[in-house]
């Protein structure tokens, strides 16, 4: 489990193909590697990956074809910077929100507007994720825990302060940048719970806007 509070920016040192999988090695930057062990999890641009090799300034992970399919790893190159967060400990401050490191899909940056003290970023999510994105709800973008400030269909808007831009790779975004998205896990559990006894028989979700209205969840 992670919090979405980025600890460091790393840099991709190598991407080596092993059939359908990739061995990824990341220069860990200022990430504290002193307590990292084999088998630990490090969220890399929001993707929970298992450490298979490491040193004082790097770690390596294997990225499966399934992960490549649903994340931006197919578009990464040597030298690209990535957001890093080690798995949270029981005595860690919970400053963000519950982040599993299981990316739901790729979003695309639609626009960036500079407002001097912050920037306004609009991201287009896949249509299938739109129902999980709520005004003032939480969303994870490339591993960063952020608050949704406005929603229009499958697009949502973020306000980003200078600290976030400096400490994460979001400061490098431009129109068309593809980003890893993880929706709030609470929304997914709520959807499943609302199916009730039908959950065991359902092959796909029956939750829709009309279903929510009919059951008193919308006014």
CSV table of C-alpha atoms in Angstrom, one decimal:
chain,number,residue,atom,x,y,z
A,1,UNK,CA,0.0,0.0,0.0
A,2,UNK,CA,1.1,3.6,-0.8
A,3,UNK,CA,-0.1,7.1,0.1
A,4,UNK,CA,0.6,8.9,-3.2
A,5,UNK,CA,3.1,11.2,-1.5
A,6,UNK,CA,6.2,11.1,-3.7
A,7,UNK,CA,9.5,10.6,-2.0
A,8,UNK,CA,11.8,11.2,-4.9
A,9,UNK,CA,12.2,11.5,-8.6
A,10,UNK,CA,14.2,8.7,-10.2
A,11,UNK,CA,15.6,8.2,-13.7
A,12,UNK,CA,15.3,5.2,-16.0
A,13,UNK,CA,18.8,3.7,-16.5
A,14,UNK,CA,17.8,0.8,-18.7
A,15,UNK,CA,14.9,-1.1,-20.3
A,16,UNK,CA,15.8,-4.6,-21.3
A,17,UNK,CA,13.2,-6.8,-23.1
A,18,UNK,CA,12.8,-10.4,-21.9
A,19,UNK,CA,10.2,-11.7,-24.4
A,20,UNK,CA,7.0,-10.0,-23.4
A,21,UNK,CA,8.4,-8.6,-20.2
A,22,UNK,CA,10.8,-5.8,-19.4
A,23,UNK,CA,13.6,-5.6,-16.8
A,24,UNK,CA,13.6,-2.0,-15.7
A,25,UNK,CA,16.5,-0.4,-13.8
A,26,UNK,CA,15.9,3.0,-12.1
A,27,UNK,CA,18.5,5.4,-10.7
A,28,UNK,CA,16.8,6.1,-7.3
A,29,UNK,CA,17.9,9.7,-6.9
A,30,UNK,CA,17.3,11.0,-3.3
A,31,UNK,CA,15.2,8.0,-2.4
A,32,UNK,CA,16.5,6.4,0.8
A,33,UNK,CA,17.6,2.9,-0.2
A,34,UNK,CA,19.1,2.0,3.2
A,35,UNK,CA,16.1,-0.1,4.3
A,36,UNK,CA,15.2,-1.6,0.9
A,37,UNK,CA,15.3,-5.4,0.6
A,38,UNK,CA,14.7,-7.9,-2.2
A,39,UNK,CA,11.0,-8.4,-2.7
A,40,UNK,CA,10.1,-4.9,-1.4
A,41,UNK,CA,7.6,-2.8,-3.4
A,42,UNK,CA,8.4,0.5,-4.9
A,43,UNK,CA,5.7,2.5,-6.8
A,44,UNK,CA,7.3,3.7,-10.0
A,45,UNK,CA,5.1,6.3,-11.6
A,46,UNK,CA,2.3,4.9,-9.6
A,47,UNK,CA,2.9,1.2,-10.5
A,48,UNK,CA,3.6,-1.2,-7.7
A,49,UNK,CA,6.7,-3.1,-8.7
A,50,UNK,CA,8.8,-5.7,-6.9
A,51,UNK,CA,12.5,-5.1,-6.3
A,52,UNK,CA,14.6,-8.0,-7.8
A,53,UNK,CA,18.0,-6.3,-7.6
A,54,UNK,CA,19.2,-3.1,-5.9
A,55,UNK,CA,22.2,-1.0,-4.7
A,56,UNK,CA,22.7,2.2,-2.8
A,57,UNK,CA,21.6,4.3,-5.8
A,58,UNK,CA,19.4,2.0,-8.0
A,59,UNK,CA,16.9,-0.8,-8.1
A,60,UNK,CA,15.7,-3.2,-10.8
A,61,UNK,CA,12.2,-4.6,-11.3
A,62,UNK,CA,10.4,-6.9,-13.8
A,63,UNK,CA,7.5,-5.3,-15.6
A,64,UNK,CA,5.0,-7.9,-16.9
A,65,UNK,CA,3.2,-7.7,-20.3
A,66,UNK,CA,-0.1,-7.1,-18.4
A,67,UNK,CA,1.4,-4.1,-16.6
A,68,UNK,CA,2.8,-2.8,-19.9
A,69,UNK,CA,-0.7,-3.1,-21.4
A,70,UNK,CA,-2.4,-0.9,-18.9
A,71,UNK,CA,0.3,1.7,-18.0
A,72,UNK,CA,2.7,4.1,-19.7
A,73,UNK,CA,5.7,1.8,-19.6
A,74,UNK,CA,5.4,1.0,-23.3
A,75,UNK,CA,6.2,4.7,-24.0
A,76,UNK,CA,9.1,5.1,-21.6
A,77,UNK,CA,12.8,5.5,-22.6
A,78,UNK,CA,16.2,5.6,-21.0
A,79,UNK,CA,16.7,8.9,-19.2
A,80,UNK,CA,13.0,9.5,-18.5
A,81,UNK,CA,12.2,10.7,-15.0
A,82,UNK,CA,9.7,8.8,-12.8
A,83,UNK,CA,8.0,9.4,-9.5
A,84,UNK,CA,9.1,7.1,-6.7
A,85,UNK,CA,7.5,6.0,-3.4
A,86,UNK,CA,8.3,3.1,-1.2
A,87,UNK,CA,5.5,1.0,0.3
A,88,UNK,CA,4.2,2.7,3.5
A,89,UNK,CA,5.1,1.5,6.9
A,90,UNK,CA,2.6,1.2,9.8
A,91,UNK,CA,4.2,4.2,11.6
A,92,UNK,CA,4.2,6.4,8.5
A,93,UNK,CA,2.1,9.6,8.3
A,94,UNK,CA,-0.9,8.9,6.0
A,95,UNK,CA,-0.7,12.2,4.1
A,96,UNK,CA,-2.4,11.3,0.8
A,97,UNK,CA,-5.0,8.6,0.3
A,98,UNK,CA,-5.2,4.8,-0.1
A,99,UNK,CA,-3.1,3.9,-3.2
A,100,UNK,CA,-2.7,0.3,-4.2
A,101,UNK,CA,-0.2,0.8,-7.1
A,102,UNK,CA,-2.6,-1.0,-9.4
A,103,UNK,CA,-3.1,1.3,-12.4
A,104,UNK,CA,-6.5,1.4,-13.9
A,105,UNK,CA,-5.6,3.0,-17.2
A,106,UNK,CA,-3.9,5.7,-19.1
A,107,UNK,CA,-5.1,9.3,-19.2
A,108,UNK,CA,-4.0,12.0,-21.6
A,109,UNK,CA,-3.2,15.6,-20.6
A,110,UNK,CA,-5.6,17.9,-22.5
A,111,UNK,CA,-4.5,21.3,-21.5
A,112,UNK,CA,-2.2,23.2,-19.1
A,113,UNK,CA,-2.9,26.7,-17.9
A,114,UNK,CA,-0.4,28.7,-15.8
A,115,UNK,CA,-2.0,30.8,-13.1
A,116,UNK,CA,1.4,32.0,-11.6
A,117,UNK,CA,1.0,30.4,-8.1
A,118,UNK,CA,-0.4,27.2,-9.5
A,119,UNK,CA,-1.1,25.5,-12.8
A,120,UNK,CA,-4.5,24.1,-14.0
A,121,UNK,CA,-4.2,20.7,-15.7
A,122,UNK,CA,-7.1,19.0,-17.5
A,123,UNK,CA,-6.7,15.2,-18.0
A,124,UNK,CA,-8.9,13.0,-20.2
A,125,UNK,CA,-9.5,9.6,-18.5
A,126,UNK,CA,-10.7,6.5,-20.4
A,127,UNK,CA,-14.5,6.5,-20.6
A,128,UNK,CA,-14.8,3.4,-18.4
A,129,UNK,CA,-13.2,5.2,-15.5
A,130,UNK,CA,-15.4,8.3,-15.6
A,131,UNK,CA,-17.9,7.0,-13.1
A,132,UNK,CA,-15.2,6.6,-10.4
A,133,UNK,CA,-13.9,10.2,-10.7
A,134,UNK,CA,-15.8,12.7,-8.4
A,135,UNK,CA,-15.5,16.4,-7.7
A,136,UNK,CA,-13.3,16.8,-4.6
A,137,UNK,CA,-12.5,13.1,-4.7
A,138,UNK,CA,-9.0,11.6,-4.8
A,139,UNK,CA,-7.2,10.3,-7.8
A,140,UNK,CA,-3.6,9.1,-8.4
A,141,UNK,CA,-1.8,10.5,-11.4
A,142,UNK,CA,1.6,8.9,-12.1
A,143,UNK,CA,1.7,7.9,-8.4
A,144,UNK,CA,0.8,11.4,-7.0
A,145,UNK,CA,-2.2,11.7,-4.7
A,146,UNK,CA,-4.3,14.6,-6.0
A,147,UNK,CA,-7.7,16.2,-5.5
A,148,UNK,CA,-10.2,16.4,-8.4
A,149,UNK,CA,-11.3,20.1,-8.6
A,150,UNK,CA,-13.7,19.8,-11.5
A,151,UNK,CA,-15.2,17.1,-13.7
A,152,UNK,CA,-16.6,17.3,-17.2
A,153,UNK,CA,-17.6,13.9,-18.6
A,154,UNK,CA,-14.4,11.7,-18.5
A,155,UNK,CA,-12.2,14.8,-18.2
A,156,UNK,CA,-11.1,16.2,-14.8
A,157,UNK,CA,-9.2,19.2,-13.6
A,158,UNK,CA,-6.3,19.5,-11.1
A,159,UNK,CA,-4.8,22.5,-9.4
A,160,UNK,CA,-1.1,22.0,-8.8
A,161,UNK,CA,1.1,24.0,-6.5
A,162,UNK,CA,4.8,24.8,-7.1
A,163,UNK,CA,6.0,22.2,-4.5
A,164,UNK,CA,4.2,19.4,-6.4
A,165,UNK,CA,5.6,20.6,-9.7
A,166,UNK,CA,9.1,20.7,-8.3
A,167,UNK,CA,9.1,17.4,-6.4
A,168,UNK,CA,7.3,15.3,-9.1
A,169,UNK,CA,7.5,14.8,-12.8
A,170,UNK,CA,4.2,16.7,-13.3
A,171,UNK,CA,6.2,19.8,-13.9
A,172,UNK,CA,7.3,18.2,-17.2
A,173,UNK,CA,3.8,17.5,-18.5
A,174,UNK,CA,2.7,19.0,-21.8
A,175,UNK,CA,-0.4,18.6,-23.9
A,176,UNK,CA,-0.7,15.0,-25.1
A,177,UNK,CA,1.4,13.5,-22.2
A,178,UNK,CA,0.1,10.1,-21.2
A,179,UNK,CA,-0.3,9.5,-17.5
A,180,UNK,CA,-1.0,6.5,-15.3
A,181,UNK,CA,-4.3,6.7,-13.4
A,182,UNK,CA,-5.6,4.9,-10.4
A,183,UNK,CA,-9.0,5.7,-9.2
A,184,UNK,CA,-10.0,5.8,-5.5
A,185,UNK,CA,-10.3,2.2,-4.3
A,186,UNK,CA,-13.2,3.2,-2.1
A,187,UNK,CA,-15.3,3.9,-5.2
A,188,UNK,CA,-14.6,0.4,-6.6
A,189,UNK,CA,-15.6,-1.3,-3.4
A,190,UNK,CA,-18.8,0.8,-3.2
A,191,UNK,CA,-19.7,-0.2,-6.7
A,192,UNK,CA,-19.3,-3.8,-5.9
A,193,UNK,CA,-21.2,-3.6,-2.6
A,194,UNK,CA,-24.2,-1.8,-4.3
A,195,UNK,CA,-24.7,-4.9,-6.4
A,196,UNK,CA,-25.6,-6.8,-3.2
A,197,UNK,CA,-26.6,-10.4,-3.8
A,198,UNK,CA,-26.4,-9.9,-7.6
A,199,UNK,CA,-22.6,-9.6,-7.3
A,200,UNK,CA,-22.1,-13.4,-7.5
A,201,UNK,CA,-24.0,-13.5,-10.8
A,202,UNK,CA,-22.8,-10.3,-12.4
A,203,UNK,CA,-20.3,-10.7,-15.3
A,204,UNK,CA,-20.1,-6.9,-15.5
A,205,UNK,CA,-21.2,-4.0,-13.5
A,206,UNK,CA,-24.8,-2.9,-13.7
A,207,UNK,CA,-24.1,0.4,-12.0
A,208,UNK,CA,-25.3,3.3,-14.1
A,209,UNK,CA,-26.5,6.9,-13.5
A,210,UNK,CA,-30.1,5.7,-13.8
A,211,UNK,CA,-29.4,2.9,-11.3
A,212,UNK,CA,-28.0,5.4,-8.8
A,213,UNK,CA,-31.0,7.8,-9.3
A,214,UNK,CA,-33.5,5.0,-9.0
A,215,UNK,CA,-31.9,3.9,-5.7
A,216,UNK,CA,-31.8,7.3,-4.1
A,217,UNK,CA,-28.1,8.1,-4.6
A,218,UNK,CA,-28.7,11.0,-6.9
A,219,UNK,CA,-31.2,13.8,-6.6
